[in-house]
């Protein structure tokens, strides 16, 4: 570019800025903001060593990265000032590498000859993982507890009715918290809206603006369209029929939300979780969902091996997936309904559930008579048969 005309260089710089902005727009804003903070943290570390953050003048950048990782791990360079786990260290290193890659510099975490994470870094992270305590995961909530929780909201305040309905919707549609309630992180709040819903009576689609209340209540199928939600497939639709329960039903919960919004003159863009008092709109917040779930578990969860601290709003996604798994639904279908793009789904599922494991021992016993090479000798077969 040094020999290019000034006008060409200026045009190139302008287009580069636009291209970098497009690359940034491809990342959720909250993630981009965290990456920016991570880069600022890295830059401060480098300034203490009087090293260029780009590491272009460093003979072995991996050594610098390893010291940074150590200090993040021990809390010296963590943003909280406290020791952190392996995943947090990996995240901070990733922010450094991604920022440098966006600037056109090779990611120093990787061995350029193999395009794999440097052996020293990967060994260091593996050691951190082995030293970390077992992760604490939220637990799924059994359906009976959720049914009682939502039924108790049926004759309550508009806030509680919204909370109960959205718990029901979140469970059946395997929603993330920001899809059914307002998250504290606005970038993660992408709620389903009035306009994202389709209702059917049999094969007939209802006009949600003109259909009667009786037609709403007669709906047999409810579809949610993913528009802003985190599923990477805009326009994808997930539908459910009736559950068979007179209240804890995805179709009826959607109907109740739509009727409430329509009766209060809500616009088509209104979030399903919105609730109104005297024409004033309010948002259901994630913390309200967590509060209701923990109250329900405190009252009804002991029989299921749960305590309030085991659950929060995120439990609903794992609860729905767990219910499907216990029903022996194919895991590929669960993954489709939950919009999981990887095996991350299995982090939500707990094999401790009795319906999943109670029949395994007899199945293992009866189907464990196999041979790796030749048929089982008659004597061995007779021993197994009479055991």
mmCIF file of C-alpha atoms in Angstrom:
data_model
loop_
_atom_site.group_PDB
_atom_site.id
_atom_site.type_symbol
_atom_site.label_atom_id
_atom_site.label_comp_id
_atom_site.label_asym_id
_atom_site.label_seq_id
_atom_site.Cartn_x
_atom_site.Cartn_y
_atom_site.Cartn_z
ATOM 1 C CA UNK A 1 0.000 0.000 0.000
ATOM 2 C CA UNK A 2 2.996 2.296 0.439
ATOM 3 C CA UNK A 3 3.217 2.933 -3.306
ATOM 4 C CA UNK A 4 -0.525 3.341 -3.830
ATOM 5 C CA UNK A 5 -1.971 6.819 -4.445
ATOM 6 C CA UNK A 6 -3.185 8.676 -1.377
ATOM 7 C CA UNK A 7 -6.804 8.438 -2.527
ATOM 8 C CA UNK A 8 -6.511 4.648 -2.849
ATOM 9 C CA UNK A 9 -4.946 4.351 0.615
ATOM 10 C CA UNK A 10 -7.680 6.475 2.160
ATOM 11 C CA UNK A 11 -10.390 4.436 0.439
ATOM 12 C CA UNK A 12 -8.730 1.232 1.623
ATOM 13 C CA UNK A 13 -8.616 2.433 5.233
ATOM 14 C CA UNK A 14 -12.278 3.460 5.100
ATOM 15 C CA UNK A 15 -13.319 0.087 3.704
ATOM 16 C CA UNK A 16 -11.141 -1.733 6.233
ATOM 17 C CA UNK A 17 -12.918 0.056 9.072
ATOM 18 C CA UNK A 18 -16.281 -0.965 7.602
ATOM 19 C CA UNK A 19 -15.107 -4.557 7.175
ATOM 20 C CA UNK A 20 -13.887 -4.676 10.775
ATOM 21 C CA UNK A 21 -17.234 -3.258 11.927
ATOM 22 C CA UNK A 22 -19.006 -6.013 9.971
ATOM 23 C CA UNK A 23 -16.783 -8.624 11.620
ATOM 24 C CA UNK A 24 -17.630 -7.160 15.008
ATOM 25 C CA UNK A 25 -21.357 -7.172 14.192
ATOM 26 C CA UNK A 26 -21.124 -10.925 13.628
ATOM 27 C CA UNK A 27 -20.581 -11.353 17.368
ATOM 28 C CA UNK A 28 -23.223 -10.796 20.067
ATOM 29 C CA UNK A 29 -22.642 -7.297 21.429
ATOM 30 C CA UNK A 30 -22.162 -8.512 24.994
ATOM 31 C CA UNK A 31 -19.438 -10.902 23.795
ATOM 32 C CA UNK A 32 -17.760 -8.140 21.800
ATOM 33 C CA UNK A 33 -17.810 -5.895 24.873
ATOM 34 C CA UNK A 34 -16.270 -8.609 27.039
ATOM 35 C CA UNK A 35 -13.595 -9.166 24.404
ATOM 36 C CA UNK A 36 -12.805 -5.438 24.419
ATOM 37 C CA UNK A 37 -12.413 -5.537 28.205
ATOM 38 C CA UNK A 38 -10.245 -8.620 27.882
ATOM 39 C CA UNK A 39 -7.992 -6.821 25.412
ATOM 40 C CA UNK A 40 -7.744 -3.821 27.750
ATOM 41 C CA UNK A 41 -6.744 -6.198 30.543
ATOM 42 C CA UNK A 42 -4.097 -7.795 28.309
ATOM 43 C CA UNK A 43 -2.801 -4.384 27.204
ATOM 44 C CA UNK A 44 -2.357 -3.312 30.820
ATOM 45 C CA UNK A 45 -0.406 -6.511 31.538
ATOM 46 C CA UNK A 46 1.835 -5.892 28.516
ATOM 47 C CA UNK A 47 2.452 -2.282 29.501
ATOM 48 C CA UNK A 48 3.798 -3.475 32.868
ATOM 49 C CA UNK A 49 6.330 -5.589 30.964
ATOM 50 C CA UNK A 50 6.892 -2.831 28.378
ATOM 51 C CA UNK A 51 5.903 -5.264 25.653
ATOM 52 C CA UNK A 52 3.886 -4.434 22.536
ATOM 53 C CA UNK A 53 0.443 -6.125 22.973
ATOM 54 C CA UNK A 54 0.668 -7.371 19.387
ATOM 55 C CA UNK A 55 3.742 -9.443 20.397
ATOM 56 C CA UNK A 56 5.227 -8.840 16.954
ATOM 57 C CA UNK A 57 8.627 -8.026 18.465
ATOM 58 C CA UNK A 58 8.660 -10.944 20.932
ATOM 59 C CA UNK A 59 10.768 -13.988 20.036
ATOM 60 C CA UNK A 60 8.535 -16.462 21.915
ATOM 61 C CA UNK A 61 5.008 -15.044 22.457
ATOM 62 C CA UNK A 62 3.893 -18.277 24.131
ATOM 63 C CA UNK A 63 6.028 -17.487 27.173
ATOM 64 C CA UNK A 64 4.276 -14.131 27.580
ATOM 65 C CA UNK A 65 0.873 -15.801 27.160
ATOM 66 C CA UNK A 66 1.725 -18.451 29.759
ATOM 67 C CA UNK A 67 2.716 -15.844 32.354
ATOM 68 C CA UNK A 68 -0.475 -13.903 31.597
ATOM 69 C CA UNK A 69 -2.525 -17.108 31.956
ATOM 70 C CA UNK A 70 -0.849 -17.833 35.294
ATOM 71 C CA UNK A 71 -1.580 -14.368 36.617
ATOM 72 C CA UNK A 72 -5.189 -14.519 35.456
ATOM 73 C CA UNK A 73 -5.517 -17.912 37.120
ATOM 74 C CA UNK A 74 -4.122 -16.697 40.446
ATOM 75 C CA UNK A 75 -6.118 -13.464 40.419
ATOM 76 C CA UNK A 76 -3.202 -11.093 39.824
ATOM 77 C CA UNK A 77 -4.556 -10.235 36.367
ATOM 78 C CA UNK A 78 -8.138 -11.446 36.595
ATOM 79 C CA UNK A 79 -10.695 -8.690 36.283
ATOM 80 C CA UNK A 80 -12.344 -9.721 39.541
ATOM 81 C CA UNK A 81 -9.032 -9.749 41.408
ATOM 82 C CA UNK A 82 -9.765 -13.317 42.561
ATOM 83 C CA UNK A 83 -8.465 -16.716 41.405
ATOM 84 C CA UNK A 84 -10.469 -18.132 38.503
ATOM 85 C CA UNK A 85 -11.115 -21.522 36.918
ATOM 86 C CA UNK A 86 -9.659 -22.983 33.776
ATOM 87 C CA UNK A 87 -12.493 -21.839 31.489
ATOM 88 C CA UNK A 88 -11.996 -18.216 32.526
ATOM 89 C CA UNK A 89 -8.277 -18.429 31.755
ATOM 90 C CA UNK A 90 -9.025 -19.973 28.364
ATOM 91 C CA UNK A 91 -11.558 -17.215 27.654
ATOM 92 C CA UNK A 92 -9.067 -14.439 28.439
ATOM 93 C CA UNK A 93 -6.464 -16.025 26.160
ATOM 94 C CA UNK A 94 -9.084 -16.395 23.436
ATOM 95 C CA UNK A 95 -9.957 -12.695 23.641
ATOM 96 C CA UNK A 96 -6.303 -11.853 23.050
ATOM 97 C CA UNK A 97 -5.997 -14.205 20.085
ATOM 98 C CA UNK A 98 -9.286 -13.127 18.491
ATOM 99 C CA UNK A 99 -8.478 -9.433 18.791
ATOM 100 C CA UNK A 100 -5.076 -9.929 17.183
ATOM 101 C CA UNK A 101 -6.673 -11.997 14.412
ATOM 102 C CA UNK A 102 -9.138 -9.165 13.742
ATOM 103 C CA UNK A 103 -6.180 -6.823 13.429
ATOM 104 C CA UNK A 104 -4.602 -9.082 10.819
ATOM 105 C CA UNK A 105 -1.933 -10.569 13.118
ATOM 106 C CA UNK A 106 -1.573 -14.357 13.492
ATOM 107 C CA UNK A 107 -3.167 -15.721 16.638
ATOM 108 C CA UNK A 108 -0.147 -16.310 18.924
ATOM 109 C CA UNK A 109 -1.891 -19.119 20.794
ATOM 110 C CA UNK A 110 -1.522 -21.435 17.820
ATOM 111 C CA UNK A 111 1.459 -23.268 16.405
ATOM 112 C CA UNK A 112 1.507 -21.874 12.878
ATOM 113 C CA UNK A 113 3.000 -25.077 11.455
ATOM 114 C CA UNK A 114 0.183 -27.321 12.751
ATOM 115 C CA UNK A 115 -2.603 -24.757 13.276
ATOM 116 C CA UNK A 116 -3.217 -26.318 16.691
ATOM 117 C CA UNK A 117 -3.129 -24.752 20.129
ATOM 118 C CA UNK A 118 0.457 -24.575 21.321
ATOM 119 C CA UNK A 119 1.421 -27.683 23.281
ATOM 120 C CA UNK A 120 2.618 -25.747 26.344
ATOM 121 C CA UNK A 121 -0.598 -23.721 26.527
ATOM 122 C CA UNK A 122 -2.842 -26.750 26.020
ATOM 123 C CA UNK A 123 -0.955 -28.691 28.718
ATOM 124 C CA UNK A 124 -1.234 -25.736 31.083
ATOM 125 C CA UNK A 125 -4.986 -25.456 30.533
ATOM 126 C CA UNK A 126 -5.395 -29.207 30.926
ATOM 127 C CA UNK A 127 -3.600 -29.037 34.272
ATOM 128 C CA UNK A 128 -5.901 -26.241 35.407
ATOM 129 C CA UNK A 129 -8.936 -28.295 34.430
ATOM 130 C CA UNK A 130 -7.736 -31.292 36.438
ATOM 131 C CA UNK A 131 -7.154 -29.075 39.471
ATOM 132 C CA UNK A 132 -10.558 -27.372 39.292
ATOM 133 C CA UNK A 133 -13.453 -28.654 41.419
ATOM 134 C CA UNK A 134 -16.368 -30.337 39.683
ATOM 135 C CA UNK A 135 -18.626 -27.782 37.954
ATOM 136 C CA UNK A 136 -21.803 -26.751 39.720
ATOM 137 C CA UNK A 137 -24.717 -27.089 37.308
ATOM 138 C CA UNK A 138 -28.298 -26.071 37.752
ATOM 139 C CA UNK A 139 -30.601 -29.045 38.050
ATOM 140 C CA UNK A 140 -33.755 -29.829 36.079
ATOM 141 C CA UNK A 141 -37.068 -29.476 37.871
ATOM 142 C CA UNK A 142 -39.606 -32.333 37.724
ATOM 143 C CA UNK A 143 -42.892 -31.563 35.994
ATOM 144 C CA UNK A 144 -45.062 -32.038 39.151
ATOM 145 C CA UNK A 145 -43.204 -29.183 40.876
ATOM 146 C CA UNK A 146 -43.623 -26.901 37.851
ATOM 147 C CA UNK A 147 -47.309 -27.765 37.511
ATOM 148 C CA UNK A 148 -47.981 -26.832 41.119
ATOM 149 C CA UNK A 149 -45.963 -23.636 40.768
ATOM 150 C CA UNK A 150 -47.879 -22.468 37.701
ATOM 151 C CA UNK A 151 -51.286 -23.545 38.997
ATOM 152 C CA UNK A 152 -50.719 -21.415 42.086
ATOM 153 C CA UNK A 153 -50.247 -18.347 39.858
ATOM 154 C CA UNK A 154 -53.541 -18.830 37.978
ATOM 155 C CA UNK A 155 -55.578 -16.617 40.329
ATOM 156 C CA UNK A 156 -52.757 -14.289 41.334
ATOM 157 C CA UNK A 157 -51.435 -10.915 40.132
ATOM 158 C CA UNK A 158 -50.695 -10.101 36.469
ATOM 159 C CA UNK A 159 -46.982 -10.454 37.267
ATOM 160 C CA UNK A 160 -47.420 -13.944 38.700
ATOM 161 C CA UNK A 161 -49.711 -14.984 35.857
ATOM 162 C CA UNK A 162 -47.089 -13.895 33.356
ATOM 163 C CA UNK A 163 -44.420 -15.722 35.345
ATOM 164 C CA UNK A 164 -46.449 -18.950 35.447
ATOM 165 C CA UNK A 165 -47.311 -18.813 31.742
ATOM 166 C CA UNK A 166 -43.740 -18.118 30.690
ATOM 167 C CA UNK A 167 -42.428 -20.966 32.849
ATOM 168 C CA UNK A 168 -44.772 -23.264 30.963
ATOM 169 C CA UNK A 169 -43.731 -21.867 27.573
ATOM 170 C CA UNK A 170 -40.031 -21.975 28.465
ATOM 171 C CA UNK A 171 -40.230 -25.611 29.474
ATOM 172 C CA UNK A 172 -42.030 -26.882 26.370
ATOM 173 C CA UNK A 173 -40.097 -24.767 23.868
ATOM 174 C CA UNK A 174 -36.742 -25.309 25.645
ATOM 175 C CA UNK A 175 -36.156 -21.564 25.858
ATOM 176 C CA UNK A 176 -33.116 -19.722 27.100
ATOM 177 C CA UNK A 177 -33.878 -17.196 29.887
ATOM 178 C CA UNK A 178 -33.536 -14.150 27.619
ATOM 179 C CA UNK A 179 -36.138 -15.607 25.256
ATOM 180 C CA UNK A 180 -38.947 -15.658 27.819
ATOM 181 C CA UNK A 181 -37.995 -12.932 30.296
ATOM 182 C CA UNK A 182 -35.959 -9.734 30.484
ATOM 183 C CA UNK A 183 -32.328 -10.470 31.304
ATOM 184 C CA UNK A 184 -30.048 -8.125 33.214
ATOM 185 C CA UNK A 185 -27.804 -8.252 30.129
ATOM 186 C CA UNK A 186 -29.853 -6.469 27.480
ATOM 187 C CA UNK A 187 -27.862 -8.138 24.695
ATOM 188 C CA UNK A 188 -29.136 -11.525 25.901
ATOM 189 C CA UNK A 189 -32.776 -10.391 25.983
ATOM 190 C CA UNK A 190 -34.330 -11.446 22.694
ATOM 191 C CA UNK A 191 -37.866 -12.310 23.795
ATOM 192 C CA UNK A 192 -40.566 -13.875 21.698
ATOM 193 C CA UNK A 193 -43.129 -11.282 20.667
ATOM 194 C CA UNK A 194 -46.830 -11.221 19.853
ATOM 195 C CA UNK A 195 -45.909 -11.135 16.167
ATOM 196 C CA UNK A 196 -43.748 -14.270 16.506
ATOM 197 C CA UNK A 197 -46.756 -16.479 17.312
ATOM 198 C CA UNK A 198 -49.088 -18.470 15.065
ATOM 199 C CA UNK A 199 -52.168 -20.290 16.373
ATOM 200 C CA UNK A 200 -54.115 -23.045 14.652
ATOM 201 C CA UNK A 201 -57.370 -24.870 15.127
ATOM 202 C CA UNK A 202 -56.618 -28.070 13.308
ATOM 203 C CA UNK A 203 -55.326 -26.942 9.903
ATOM 204 C CA UNK A 204 -56.909 -23.482 10.095
ATOM 205 C CA UNK A 205 -54.613 -20.630 11.069
ATOM 206 C CA UNK A 206 -56.191 -17.928 13.229
ATOM 207 C CA UNK A 207 -55.942 -14.223 12.525
ATOM 208 C CA UNK A 208 -54.683 -13.046 15.904
ATOM 209 C CA UNK A 209 -56.065 -9.547 15.366
ATOM 210 C CA UNK A 210 -59.666 -10.580 14.648
ATOM 211 C CA UNK A 211 -60.167 -14.071 16.098
ATOM 212 C CA UNK A 212 -62.669 -14.326 18.930
ATOM 213 C CA UNK A 213 -61.701 -15.300 22.452
ATOM 214 C CA UNK A 214 -63.543 -18.582 21.926
ATOM 215 C CA UNK A 215 -61.425 -19.310 18.866
ATOM 216 C CA UNK A 216 -58.264 -18.534 20.843
ATOM 217 C CA UNK A 217 -59.301 -20.964 23.551
ATOM 218 C CA UNK A 218 -60.105 -23.617 20.949
ATOM 219 C CA UNK A 219 -56.576 -23.487 19.466
ATOM 220 C CA UNK A 220 -54.904 -26.869 19.145
ATOM 221 C CA UNK A 221 -51.423 -25.899 17.963
ATOM 222 C CA UNK A 222 -49.073 -23.001 18.803
ATOM 223 C CA UNK A 223 -45.979 -22.057 16.785
ATOM 224 C CA UNK A 224 -43.166 -19.736 17.834
ATOM 225 C CA UNK A 225 -41.004 -18.217 15.097
ATOM 226 C CA UNK A 226 -37.366 -17.579 15.910
ATOM 227 C CA UNK A 227 -36.353 -14.146 14.679
ATOM 228 C CA UNK A 228 -33.884 -12.474 17.043
ATOM 229 C CA UNK A 229 -33.300 -15.492 19.237
ATOM 230 C CA UNK A 230 -29.968 -17.270 19.498
ATOM 231 C CA UNK A 231 -30.499 -20.158 17.109
ATOM 232 C CA UNK A 232 -28.616 -18.878 14.032
ATOM 233 C CA UNK A 233 -31.551 -19.815 11.763
ATOM 234 C CA UNK A 234 -33.867 -16.781 11.414
ATOM 235 C CA UNK A 235 -37.398 -17.769 10.527
ATOM 236 C CA UNK A 236 -37.193 -21.260 12.030
ATOM 237 C CA UNK A 237 -40.464 -22.367 13.624
ATOM 238 C CA UNK A 238 -41.089 -24.678 16.572
ATOM 239 C CA UNK A 239 -44.654 -25.790 17.293
ATOM 240 C CA UNK A 240 -46.448 -27.756 19.990
ATOM 241 C CA UNK A 241 -49.868 -29.306 20.308
ATOM 242 C CA UNK A 242 -51.830 -29.547 23.543
ATOM 243 C CA UNK A 243 -50.256 -31.382 26.470
ATOM 244 C CA UNK A 244 -53.503 -32.840 27.791
ATOM 245 C CA UNK A 245 -53.347 -30.843 31.026
ATOM 246 C CA UNK A 246 -56.108 -28.230 31.487
ATOM 247 C CA UNK A 247 -53.627 -25.517 32.509
ATOM 248 C CA UNK A 248 -49.991 -26.622 32.168
ATOM 249 C CA UNK A 249 -50.109 -26.730 28.394
ATOM 250 C CA UNK A 250 -47.941 -24.861 25.864
ATOM 251 C CA UNK A 251 -50.882 -23.967 23.651
ATOM 252 C CA UNK A 252 -53.044 -22.682 26.505
ATOM 253 C CA UNK A 253 -50.127 -20.758 28.038
ATOM 254 C CA UNK A 254 -49.479 -19.013 24.704
ATOM 255 C CA UNK A 255 -53.209 -18.285 24.358
ATOM 256 C CA UNK A 256 -53.342 -16.728 27.826
ATOM 257 C CA UNK A 257 -50.409 -14.442 27.011
ATOM 258 C CA UNK A 258 -51.877 -13.388 23.667
ATOM 259 C CA UNK A 259 -55.285 -12.634 25.143
ATOM 260 C CA UNK A 260 -53.737 -10.577 27.944
ATOM 261 C CA UNK A 261 -51.698 -8.549 25.459
ATOM 262 C CA UNK A 262 -54.579 -8.030 23.069
ATOM 263 C CA UNK A 263 -57.001 -7.028 25.819
ATOM 264 C CA UNK A 264 -54.536 -4.339 26.915
ATOM 265 C CA UNK A 265 -53.964 -2.939 23.441
ATOM 266 C CA UNK A 266 -50.355 -4.148 23.215
ATOM 267 C CA UNK A 267 -48.585 -3.616 19.876
ATOM 268 C CA UNK A 268 -47.516 -6.536 17.694
ATOM 269 C CA UNK A 269 -43.932 -5.963 18.832
ATOM 270 C CA UNK A 270 -44.815 -6.512 22.502
ATOM 271 C CA UNK A 271 -42.902 -9.297 24.241
ATOM 272 C CA UNK A 272 -44.950 -12.330 25.231
ATOM 273 C CA UNK A 273 -43.749 -11.926 28.806
ATOM 274 C CA UNK A 274 -45.080 -8.345 29.079
ATOM 275 C CA UNK A 275 -47.867 -7.728 31.549
ATOM 276 C CA UNK A 276 -50.132 -4.724 32.018
ATOM 277 C CA UNK A 277 -51.763 -2.866 34.876
ATOM 278 C CA UNK A 278 -54.048 0.009 33.911
ATOM 279 C CA UNK A 279 -52.489 0.124 30.447
ATOM 280 C CA UNK A 280 -48.988 0.432 31.902
ATOM 281 C CA UNK A 281 -46.610 -2.137 30.443
ATOM 282 C CA UNK A 282 -44.179 -4.085 32.608
ATOM 283 C CA UNK A 283 -41.552 -6.684 31.786
ATOM 284 C CA UNK A 284 -41.181 -10.059 33.415
ATOM 285 C CA UNK A 285 -37.604 -10.319 34.653
ATOM 286 C CA UNK A 286 -35.433 -13.401 34.882
ATOM 287 C CA UNK A 287 -34.933 -12.898 38.608
ATOM 288 C CA UNK A 288 -38.725 -13.092 39.152
ATOM 289 C CA UNK A 289 -38.758 -16.482 37.437
ATOM 290 C CA UNK A 290 -35.893 -17.701 39.609
ATOM 291 C CA UNK A 291 -37.692 -16.482 42.737
ATOM 292 C CA UNK A 292 -40.882 -18.351 41.847
ATOM 293 C CA UNK A 293 -39.018 -21.542 40.934
ATOM 294 C CA UNK A 294 -37.057 -21.537 44.181
ATOM 295 C CA UNK A 295 -40.220 -20.942 46.179
ATOM 296 C CA UNK A 296 -41.864 -23.895 44.442
ATOM 297 C CA UNK A 297 -38.856 -26.126 45.084
ATOM 298 C CA UNK A 298 -38.774 -25.067 48.744
ATOM 299 C CA UNK A 299 -42.420 -26.149 49.090
ATOM 300 C CA UNK A 300 -42.545 -29.199 46.847
ATOM 301 C CA UNK A 301 -39.021 -30.168 45.823
ATOM 302 C CA UNK A 302 -37.763 -32.117 48.819
ATOM 303 C CA UNK A 303 -39.499 -35.306 47.681
ATOM 304 C CA UNK A 304 -37.585 -35.052 44.395
ATOM 305 C CA UNK A 305 -34.170 -34.513 45.958
ATOM 306 C CA UNK A 306 -34.071 -30.791 45.198
ATOM 307 C CA UNK A 307 -33.300 -27.735 47.287
ATOM 308 C CA UNK A 308 -33.919 -24.108 46.235
ATOM 309 C CA UNK A 309 -30.255 -23.358 45.551
ATOM 310 C CA UNK A 310 -30.227 -26.147 42.925
ATOM 311 C CA UNK A 311 -32.448 -24.241 40.524
ATOM 312 C CA UNK A 312 -32.783 -20.947 38.708
ATOM 313 C CA UNK A 313 -34.380 -19.659 35.516
ATOM 314 C CA UNK A 314 -31.879 -21.608 33.384
ATOM 315 C CA UNK A 315 -33.262 -24.827 34.891
ATOM 316 C CA UNK A 316 -36.315 -24.693 32.636
ATOM 317 C CA UNK A 317 -34.336 -25.455 29.484
ATOM 318 C CA UNK A 318 -32.714 -28.476 31.099
ATOM 319 C CA UNK A 319 -36.075 -29.480 32.627
ATOM 320 C CA UNK A 320 -37.699 -29.672 29.208
ATOM 321 C CA UNK A 321 -34.788 -31.599 27.723
ATOM 322 C CA UNK A 322 -34.786 -33.976 30.693
ATOM 323 C CA UNK A 323 -38.514 -34.645 30.342
ATOM 324 C CA UNK A 324 -38.005 -35.547 26.673
ATOM 325 C CA UNK A 325 -35.051 -37.791 27.499
ATOM 326 C CA UNK A 326 -37.029 -39.625 30.186
ATOM 327 C CA UNK A 327 -39.786 -40.130 27.605
ATOM 328 C CA UNK A 328 -37.194 -41.949 25.449
ATOM 329 C CA UNK A 329 -37.392 -39.287 22.750
ATOM 330 C CA UNK A 330 -34.504 -39.596 20.307
ATOM 331 C CA UNK A 331 -31.640 -37.285 21.295
ATOM 332 C CA UNK A 332 -31.421 -35.951 17.734
ATOM 333 C CA UNK A 333 -35.008 -34.711 18.013
ATOM 334 C CA UNK A 334 -34.292 -33.155 21.423
ATOM 335 C CA UNK A 335 -31.330 -31.376 19.867
ATOM 336 C CA UNK A 336 -33.520 -30.066 17.045
ATOM 337 C CA UNK A 337 -36.267 -28.789 19.347
ATOM 338 C CA UNK A 338 -33.714 -27.160 21.648
ATOM 339 C CA UNK A 339 -31.731 -25.669 18.730
ATOM 340 C CA UNK A 340 -28.472 -27.116 20.011
ATOM 341 C CA UNK A 341 -25.793 -27.087 17.325
ATOM 342 C CA UNK A 342 -23.406 -29.367 19.184
ATOM 343 C CA UNK A 343 -23.296 -31.956 21.939
ATOM 344 C CA UNK A 344 -23.512 -29.127 24.482
ATOM 345 C CA UNK A 345 -27.051 -30.387 25.111
ATOM 346 C CA UNK A 346 -25.672 -33.223 27.205
ATOM 347 C CA UNK A 347 -24.431 -30.739 29.816
ATOM 348 C CA UNK A 348 -28.089 -30.132 30.624
ATOM 349 C CA UNK A 349 -29.036 -33.761 31.118
ATOM 350 C CA UNK A 350 -28.521 -35.620 34.365
ATOM 351 C CA UNK A 351 -28.164 -39.387 34.266
ATOM 352 C CA UNK A 352 -29.138 -39.518 37.954
ATOM 353 C CA UNK A 353 -32.799 -39.439 36.888
ATOM 354 C CA UNK A 354 -34.356 -42.723 38.016
ATOM 355 C CA UNK A 355 -36.513 -43.283 34.891
ATOM 356 C CA UNK A 356 -33.347 -43.255 32.801
ATOM 357 C CA UNK A 357 -31.315 -45.715 34.838
ATOM 358 C CA UNK A 358 -33.733 -47.930 36.792
ATOM 359 C CA UNK A 359 -34.072 -50.454 33.951
ATOM 360 C CA UNK A 360 -30.436 -50.486 32.893
ATOM 361 C CA UNK A 361 -29.198 -53.222 35.241
ATOM 362 C CA UNK A 362 -31.650 -55.928 34.041
ATOM 363 C CA UNK A 363 -31.038 -54.902 30.444
ATOM 364 C CA UNK A 364 -27.279 -55.145 30.932
ATOM 365 C CA UNK A 365 -27.674 -58.531 32.604
ATOM 366 C CA UNK A 366 -29.944 -60.027 29.939
ATOM 367 C CA UNK A 367 -28.118 -58.573 26.951
ATOM 368 C CA UNK A 368 -24.566 -58.992 28.230
ATOM 369 C CA UNK A 369 -24.157 -62.490 26.766
ATOM 370 C CA UNK A 370 -21.975 -61.547 23.804
ATOM 371 C CA UNK A 371 -18.838 -62.909 22.196
ATOM 372 C CA UNK A 372 -15.927 -60.905 20.838
ATOM 373 C CA UNK A 373 -14.598 -63.709 18.639
ATOM 374 C CA UNK A 374 -15.956 -67.263 18.718
ATOM 375 C CA UNK A 375 -19.386 -68.328 20.000
ATOM 376 C CA UNK A 376 -19.649 -68.763 23.769
ATOM 377 C CA UNK A 377 -18.599 -72.286 24.821
ATOM 378 C CA UNK A 378 -21.554 -74.470 25.841
ATOM 379 C CA UNK A 379 -20.327 -74.714 29.456
ATOM 380 C CA UNK A 380 -20.077 -70.930 29.776
ATOM 381 C CA UNK A 381 -23.469 -70.468 28.159
ATOM 382 C CA UNK A 382 -25.019 -72.903 30.629
ATOM 383 C CA UNK A 383 -23.490 -71.018 33.585
ATOM 384 C CA UNK A 384 -24.933 -67.717 32.338
ATOM 385 C CA UNK A 385 -28.336 -69.262 31.672
ATOM 386 C CA UNK A 386 -28.645 -70.703 35.196
ATOM 387 C CA UNK A 387 -27.210 -67.662 37.021
#
